[in-house]
Short mmCIF file of C-alpha atoms in Angstrom, two decimals:
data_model
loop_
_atom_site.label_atom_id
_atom_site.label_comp_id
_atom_site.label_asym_id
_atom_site.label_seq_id
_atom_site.Cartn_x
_atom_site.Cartn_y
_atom_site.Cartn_z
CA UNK A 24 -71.80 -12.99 42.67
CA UNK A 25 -68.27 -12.88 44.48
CA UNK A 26 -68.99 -16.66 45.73
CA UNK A 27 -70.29 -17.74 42.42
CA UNK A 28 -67.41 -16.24 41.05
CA UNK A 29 -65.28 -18.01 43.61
CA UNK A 30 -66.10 -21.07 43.03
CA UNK A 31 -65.75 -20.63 38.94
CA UNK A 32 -62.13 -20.35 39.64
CA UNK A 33 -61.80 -23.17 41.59
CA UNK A 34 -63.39 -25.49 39.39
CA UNK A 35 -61.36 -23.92 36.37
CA UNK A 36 -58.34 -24.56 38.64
CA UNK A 37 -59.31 -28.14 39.54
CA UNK A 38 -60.08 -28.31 35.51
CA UNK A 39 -56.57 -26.95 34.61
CA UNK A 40 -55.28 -29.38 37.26
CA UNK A 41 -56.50 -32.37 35.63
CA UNK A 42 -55.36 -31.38 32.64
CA UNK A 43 -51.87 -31.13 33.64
CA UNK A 44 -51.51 -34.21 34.95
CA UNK A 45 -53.04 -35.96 31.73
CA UNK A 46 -50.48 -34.12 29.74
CA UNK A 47 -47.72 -34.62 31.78
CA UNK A 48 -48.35 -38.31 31.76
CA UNK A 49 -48.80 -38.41 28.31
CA UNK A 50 -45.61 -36.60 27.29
CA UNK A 51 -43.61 -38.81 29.71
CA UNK A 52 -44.85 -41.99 28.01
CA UNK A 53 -44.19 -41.13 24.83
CA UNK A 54 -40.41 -39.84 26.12
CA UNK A 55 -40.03 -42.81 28.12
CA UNK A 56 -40.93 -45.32 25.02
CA UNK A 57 -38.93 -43.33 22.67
CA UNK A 58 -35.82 -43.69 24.54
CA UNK A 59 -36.56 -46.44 26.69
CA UNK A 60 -33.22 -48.69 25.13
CA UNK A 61 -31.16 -46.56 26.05
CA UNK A 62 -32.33 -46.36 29.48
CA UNK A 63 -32.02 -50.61 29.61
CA UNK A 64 -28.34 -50.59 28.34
CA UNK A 65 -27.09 -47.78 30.81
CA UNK A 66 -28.48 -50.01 33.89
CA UNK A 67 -26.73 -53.12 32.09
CA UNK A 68 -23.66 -51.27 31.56
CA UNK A 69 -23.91 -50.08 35.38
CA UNK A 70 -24.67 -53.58 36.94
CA UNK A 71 -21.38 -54.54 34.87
CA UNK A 72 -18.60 -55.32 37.34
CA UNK A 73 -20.73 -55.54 40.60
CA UNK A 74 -19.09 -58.86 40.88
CA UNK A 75 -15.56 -58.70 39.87
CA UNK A 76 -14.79 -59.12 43.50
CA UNK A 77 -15.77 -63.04 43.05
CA UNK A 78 -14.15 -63.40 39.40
CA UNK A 79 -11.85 -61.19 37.75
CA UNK A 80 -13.08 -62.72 34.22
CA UNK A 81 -15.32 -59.35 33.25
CA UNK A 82 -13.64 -58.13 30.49
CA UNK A 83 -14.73 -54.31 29.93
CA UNK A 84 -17.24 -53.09 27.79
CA UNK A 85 -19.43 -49.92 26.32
CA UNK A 86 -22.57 -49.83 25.54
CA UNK A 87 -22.42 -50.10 21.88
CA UNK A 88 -21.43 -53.83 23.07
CA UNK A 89 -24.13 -54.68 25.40
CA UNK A 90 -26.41 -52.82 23.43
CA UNK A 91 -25.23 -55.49 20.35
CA UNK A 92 -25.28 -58.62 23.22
CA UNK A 93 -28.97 -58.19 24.34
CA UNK A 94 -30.17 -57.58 20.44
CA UNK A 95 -28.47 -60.63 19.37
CA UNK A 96 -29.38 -62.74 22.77
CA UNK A 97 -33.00 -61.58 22.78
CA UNK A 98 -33.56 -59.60 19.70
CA UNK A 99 -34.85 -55.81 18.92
CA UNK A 100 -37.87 -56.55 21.99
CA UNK A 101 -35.23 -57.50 24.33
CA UNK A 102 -34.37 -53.61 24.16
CA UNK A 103 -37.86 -53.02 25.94
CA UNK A 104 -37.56 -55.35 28.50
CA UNK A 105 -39.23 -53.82 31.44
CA UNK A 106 -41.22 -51.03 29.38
CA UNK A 107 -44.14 -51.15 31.12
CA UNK A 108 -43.42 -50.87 34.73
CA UNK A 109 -41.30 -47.92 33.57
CA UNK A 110 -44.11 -46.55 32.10
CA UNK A 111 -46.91 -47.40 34.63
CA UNK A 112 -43.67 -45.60 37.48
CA UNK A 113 -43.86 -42.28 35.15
CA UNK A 114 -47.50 -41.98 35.49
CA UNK A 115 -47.29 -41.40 38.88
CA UNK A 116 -43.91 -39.83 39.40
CA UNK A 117 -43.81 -37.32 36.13
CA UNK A 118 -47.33 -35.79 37.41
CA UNK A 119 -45.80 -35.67 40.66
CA UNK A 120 -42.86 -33.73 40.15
CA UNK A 121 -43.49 -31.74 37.15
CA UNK A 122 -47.16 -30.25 39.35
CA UNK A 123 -45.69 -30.13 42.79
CA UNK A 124 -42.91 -27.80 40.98
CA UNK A 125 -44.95 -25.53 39.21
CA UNK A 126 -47.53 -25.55 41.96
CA UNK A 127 -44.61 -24.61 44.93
CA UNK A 128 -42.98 -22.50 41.98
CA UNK A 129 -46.10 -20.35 42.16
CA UNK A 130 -46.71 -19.62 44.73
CA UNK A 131 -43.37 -18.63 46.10
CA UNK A 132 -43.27 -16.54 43.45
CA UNK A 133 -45.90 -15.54 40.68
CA UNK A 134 -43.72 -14.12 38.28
CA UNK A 135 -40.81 -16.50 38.02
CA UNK A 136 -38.35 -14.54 39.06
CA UNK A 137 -36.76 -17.11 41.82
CA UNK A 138 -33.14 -17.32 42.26
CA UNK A 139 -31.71 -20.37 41.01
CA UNK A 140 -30.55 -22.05 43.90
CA UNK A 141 -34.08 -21.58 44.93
CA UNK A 142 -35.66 -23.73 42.04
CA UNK A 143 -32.86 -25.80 42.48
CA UNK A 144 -34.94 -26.93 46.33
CA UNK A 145 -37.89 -26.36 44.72
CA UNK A 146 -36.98 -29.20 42.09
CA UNK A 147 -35.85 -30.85 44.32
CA UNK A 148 -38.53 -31.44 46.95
CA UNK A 149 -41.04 -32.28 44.46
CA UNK A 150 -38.46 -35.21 42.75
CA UNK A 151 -38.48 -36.39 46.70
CA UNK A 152 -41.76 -36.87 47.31
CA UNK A 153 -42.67 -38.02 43.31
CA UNK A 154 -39.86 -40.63 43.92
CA UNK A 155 -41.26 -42.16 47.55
CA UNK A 156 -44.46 -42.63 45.42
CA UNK A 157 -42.97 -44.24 42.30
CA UNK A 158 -40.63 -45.91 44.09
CA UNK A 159 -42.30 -49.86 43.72
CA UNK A 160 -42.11 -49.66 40.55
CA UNK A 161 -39.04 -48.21 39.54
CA UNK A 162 -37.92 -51.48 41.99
CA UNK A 163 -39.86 -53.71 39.63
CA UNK A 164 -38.49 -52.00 36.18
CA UNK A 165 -35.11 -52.35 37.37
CA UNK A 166 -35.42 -55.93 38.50
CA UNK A 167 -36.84 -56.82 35.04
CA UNK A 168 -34.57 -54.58 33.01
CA UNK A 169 -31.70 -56.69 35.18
CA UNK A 170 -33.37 -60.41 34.70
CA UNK A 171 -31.98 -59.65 30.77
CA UNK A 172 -28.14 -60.52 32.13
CA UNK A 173 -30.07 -64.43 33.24
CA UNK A 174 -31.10 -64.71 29.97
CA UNK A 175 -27.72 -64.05 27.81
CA UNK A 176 -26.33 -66.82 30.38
CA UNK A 177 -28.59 -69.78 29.59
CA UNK A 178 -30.99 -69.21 32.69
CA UNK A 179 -34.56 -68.59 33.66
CA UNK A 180 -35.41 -65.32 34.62
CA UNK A 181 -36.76 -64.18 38.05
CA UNK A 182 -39.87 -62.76 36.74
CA UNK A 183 -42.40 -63.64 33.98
CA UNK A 184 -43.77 -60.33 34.38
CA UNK A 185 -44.47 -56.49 35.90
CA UNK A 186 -47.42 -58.11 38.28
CA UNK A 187 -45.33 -61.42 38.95
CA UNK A 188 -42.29 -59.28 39.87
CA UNK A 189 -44.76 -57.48 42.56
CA UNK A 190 -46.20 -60.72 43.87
CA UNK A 191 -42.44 -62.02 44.12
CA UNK A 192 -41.06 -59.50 45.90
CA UNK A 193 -44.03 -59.03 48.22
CA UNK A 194 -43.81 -63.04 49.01
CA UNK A 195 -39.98 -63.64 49.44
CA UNK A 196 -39.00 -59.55 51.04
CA UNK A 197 -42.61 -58.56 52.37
CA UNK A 198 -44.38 -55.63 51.13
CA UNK A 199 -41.63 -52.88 52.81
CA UNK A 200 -39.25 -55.13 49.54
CA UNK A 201 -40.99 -52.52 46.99
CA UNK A 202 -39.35 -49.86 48.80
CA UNK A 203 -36.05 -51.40 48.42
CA UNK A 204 -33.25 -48.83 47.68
CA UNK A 205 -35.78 -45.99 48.23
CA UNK A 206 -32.91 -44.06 50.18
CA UNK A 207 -30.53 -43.98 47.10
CA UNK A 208 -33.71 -43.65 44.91
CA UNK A 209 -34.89 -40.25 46.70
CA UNK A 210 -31.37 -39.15 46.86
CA UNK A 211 -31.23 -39.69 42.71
CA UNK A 212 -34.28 -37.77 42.00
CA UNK A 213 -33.19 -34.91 44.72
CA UNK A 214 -30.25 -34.62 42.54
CA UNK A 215 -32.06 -35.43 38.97
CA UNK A 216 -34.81 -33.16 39.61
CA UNK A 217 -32.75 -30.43 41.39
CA UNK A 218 -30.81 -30.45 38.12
CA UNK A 219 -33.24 -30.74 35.20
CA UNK A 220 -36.43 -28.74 36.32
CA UNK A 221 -34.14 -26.14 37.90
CA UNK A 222 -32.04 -25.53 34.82
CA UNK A 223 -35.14 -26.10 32.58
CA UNK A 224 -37.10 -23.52 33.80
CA UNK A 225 -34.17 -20.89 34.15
CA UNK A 226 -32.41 -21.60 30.85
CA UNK A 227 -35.65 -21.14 29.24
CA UNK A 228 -36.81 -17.64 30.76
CA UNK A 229 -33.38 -16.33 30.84
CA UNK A 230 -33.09 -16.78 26.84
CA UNK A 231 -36.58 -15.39 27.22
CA UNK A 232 -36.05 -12.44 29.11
CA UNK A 233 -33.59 -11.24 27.53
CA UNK A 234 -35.17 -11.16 24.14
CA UNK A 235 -32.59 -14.01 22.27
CA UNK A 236 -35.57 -15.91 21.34
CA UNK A 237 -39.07 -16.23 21.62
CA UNK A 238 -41.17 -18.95 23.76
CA UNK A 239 -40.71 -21.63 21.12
CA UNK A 240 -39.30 -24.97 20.32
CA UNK A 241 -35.80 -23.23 19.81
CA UNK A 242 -35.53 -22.25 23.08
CA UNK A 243 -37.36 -25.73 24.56
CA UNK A 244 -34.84 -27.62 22.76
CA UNK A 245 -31.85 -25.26 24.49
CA UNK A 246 -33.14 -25.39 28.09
CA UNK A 247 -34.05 -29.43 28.06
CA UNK A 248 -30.09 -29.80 26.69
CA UNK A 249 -28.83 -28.14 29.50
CA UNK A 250 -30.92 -29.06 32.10
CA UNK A 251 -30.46 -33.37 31.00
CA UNK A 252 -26.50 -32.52 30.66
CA UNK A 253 -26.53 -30.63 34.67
CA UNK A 254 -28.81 -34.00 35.67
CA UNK A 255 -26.60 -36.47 34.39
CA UNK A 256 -23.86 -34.83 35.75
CA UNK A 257 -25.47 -34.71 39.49
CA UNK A 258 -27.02 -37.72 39.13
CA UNK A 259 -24.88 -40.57 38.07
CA UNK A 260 -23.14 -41.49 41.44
CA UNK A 261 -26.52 -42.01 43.39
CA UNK A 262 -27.96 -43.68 40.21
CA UNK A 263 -24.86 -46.46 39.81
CA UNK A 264 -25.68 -46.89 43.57
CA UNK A 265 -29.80 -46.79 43.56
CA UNK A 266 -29.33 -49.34 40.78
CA UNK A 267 -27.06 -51.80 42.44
CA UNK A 268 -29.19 -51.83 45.83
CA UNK A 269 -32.50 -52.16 43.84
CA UNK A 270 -31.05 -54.98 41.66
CA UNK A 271 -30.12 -57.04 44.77
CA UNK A 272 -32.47 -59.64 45.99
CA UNK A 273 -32.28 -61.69 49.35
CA UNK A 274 -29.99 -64.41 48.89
CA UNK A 275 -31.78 -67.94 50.16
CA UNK A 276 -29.22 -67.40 53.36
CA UNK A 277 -31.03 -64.13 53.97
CA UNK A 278 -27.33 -62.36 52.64
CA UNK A 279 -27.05 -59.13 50.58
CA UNK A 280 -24.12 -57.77 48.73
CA UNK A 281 -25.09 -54.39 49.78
CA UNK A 282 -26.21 -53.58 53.54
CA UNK A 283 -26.99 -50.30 52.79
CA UNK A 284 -26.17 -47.17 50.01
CA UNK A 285 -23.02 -45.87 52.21
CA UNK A 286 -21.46 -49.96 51.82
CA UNK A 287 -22.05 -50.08 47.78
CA UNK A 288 -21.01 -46.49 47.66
CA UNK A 289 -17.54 -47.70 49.24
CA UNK A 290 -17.42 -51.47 47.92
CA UNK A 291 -18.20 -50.17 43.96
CA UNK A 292 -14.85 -47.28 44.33
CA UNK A 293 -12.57 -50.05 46.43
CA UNK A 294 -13.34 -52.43 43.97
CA UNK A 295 -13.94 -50.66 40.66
CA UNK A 296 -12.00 -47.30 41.25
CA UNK A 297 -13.97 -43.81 41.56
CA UNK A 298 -14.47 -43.45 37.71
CA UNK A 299 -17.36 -46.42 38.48
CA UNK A 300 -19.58 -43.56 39.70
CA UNK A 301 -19.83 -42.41 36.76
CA UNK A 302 -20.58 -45.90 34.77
CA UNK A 303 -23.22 -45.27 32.06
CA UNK A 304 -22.62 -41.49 32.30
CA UNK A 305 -22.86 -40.97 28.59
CA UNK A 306 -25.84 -43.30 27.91
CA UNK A 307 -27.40 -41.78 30.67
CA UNK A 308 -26.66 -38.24 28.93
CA UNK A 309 -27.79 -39.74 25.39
CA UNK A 310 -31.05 -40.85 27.09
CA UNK A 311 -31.35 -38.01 29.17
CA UNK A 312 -31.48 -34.82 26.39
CA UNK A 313 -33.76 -36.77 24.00
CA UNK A 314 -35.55 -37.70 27.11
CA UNK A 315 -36.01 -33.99 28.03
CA UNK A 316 -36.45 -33.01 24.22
CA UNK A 317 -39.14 -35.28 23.51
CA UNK A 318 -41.10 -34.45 27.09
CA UNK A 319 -40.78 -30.67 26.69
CA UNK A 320 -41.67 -30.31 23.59
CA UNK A 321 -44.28 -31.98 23.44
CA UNK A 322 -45.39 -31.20 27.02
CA UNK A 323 -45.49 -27.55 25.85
CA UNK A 324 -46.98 -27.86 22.56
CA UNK A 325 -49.70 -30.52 24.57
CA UNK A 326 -50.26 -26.80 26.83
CA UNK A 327 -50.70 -24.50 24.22
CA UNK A 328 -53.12 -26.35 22.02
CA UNK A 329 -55.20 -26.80 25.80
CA UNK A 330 -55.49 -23.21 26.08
CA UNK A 331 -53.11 -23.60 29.32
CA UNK A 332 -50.06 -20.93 30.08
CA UNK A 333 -46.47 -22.11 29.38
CA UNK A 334 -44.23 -24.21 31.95
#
């Protein structure tokens, strides 16, 4: 009885497993879709500038203004350029990081009651390893979300497509190109993930604890505000420079801009001053909270109607 028992739970846990991961991937795609323009005008807006040590003609800009440029240079679908290798990266890295959290959460401690500097590794780790994973094609969303910039000048862009951006980048920088930037791109999601399922988890059971509010959409809406606010916050320097190294592609002289993330770290202050860091910081905040607010909500309402425990 105790081994038939046994293995009950495990297949319920396998079950619940499975689960999780479905939801998770399907909250994150309809996030990701909802505020996917946003997203595409913060990496325009952080790409802006890269090369104002060649010209000094860049005039500067917001995003309401290249937000305007790429609707009236490629209309509304231009704001979706590079949609789905954004979405085909979340399937693998929201599953990822959101499990490997609550499964590490766990079982350090069963009744949530981790520090916060604790979740804050916890988050952490699992962005890490989620990231490594995703990391080809975040590459190839970035590329395409870039190849917009070709278009508003009158040229062809690099890539027709998600799958012709892979076989591109595998022919011209070998198959170790997809993993180009993955340094800055792990550091991001350290910092993303350190911030947002950290503060997340402990906004929402402090409110929780101490009786302001009950497990509900109030107090969903609260925690994923503060936790996208702390991300963006974290996040932005190693995002300006994950984006500029992952943009870059081999030169036909085999030259980069960038030799490595410590280079574009130093070339983007020296040349743009060390408010550049922080290029995109409010898009990436607008895209962030109803980011969060469309994932957790419907990532816990997705849990409760499976019979499954809250995050």
């Amino acid at each position: 009885m105790k081994a038939g028992a046994h293995g009950s739970d495990d297949t319920q846990t396998r079950n619940g497993t499975r689960i999780k991961i479905l939801l998770t991937s399907l909250s994150a795609m309809v996030a990701e879709t909802s505020t996917f323009p946003i997203d595409l005008t913060k990496t325009r807006l952080q790409l802006h500038g890269e090369s104002q040590s060649l010209s000094s003609t860049n005039r500067p800009t917001n995003s309401f203004r290249v937000a305007s440029e790429i609707v009236r240079e490629q209309g509304v679908f231009g704001l979706y350029k590079g949609l789905p290798p954004a979405i085909l990266r979340h399937l693998f890295y929201t599953p990822i990081r959101i499990g490997g959290y609550e499964k590490l959460r766990n079982s350090v401690s069963t009744d949530g009651s981790l520090s916060l500097s604790s979740k804050a590794l916890v988050g952490g780790l699992s962005g890490v390893i989620a990231q490594f994973v995703a990391s080809p094609a975040d590459l190839v969303k970035v590329r395409m979300q870039a190849d917009g910039r070709l278009v508003t000048r009158g040229l062809q862009p690099r890539y027709k497509g998600p799958f012709d951006a892979l076989r591109k980048i595998i022919a011209m920088e070998g198959f170790g190109g997809l993993w180009k930037g993955v340094f800055p791109n792990v550091q991001r999601a350290f910092l993303v993930n350190m911030g947002e399922l950290a503060c997340y988890d402990h906004a929402k059971r402090f409110v929780i604890n101490n009786q302001l509010s009950d497990d509900n959409i109030y107090v969903h809406t609260l925690a994923s505000f503060m936790s996208g606010l702390s991300a963006t916050t974290l996040s932005c320097p190693a995002d300006v420079v994950k984006t500029r190294m992952m943009n870059q592609a081999v030169g036909k002289e085999g030259n980069l801009m960038y030799k490595n993330s410590y280079v574009c770290l130093v070339k983007t202050v020296k040349i743009e001053g060390l408010t550049a860091l922080w290029k995109g910081f409010f898009p990436t905040w607008a895209r962030l909270g109803p980011w969060q607010f469309v994932f957790w909500v419907s990532y816990e309402r997705f849990r409760q109607i499976a019979g499954l425990s809250s995050f």
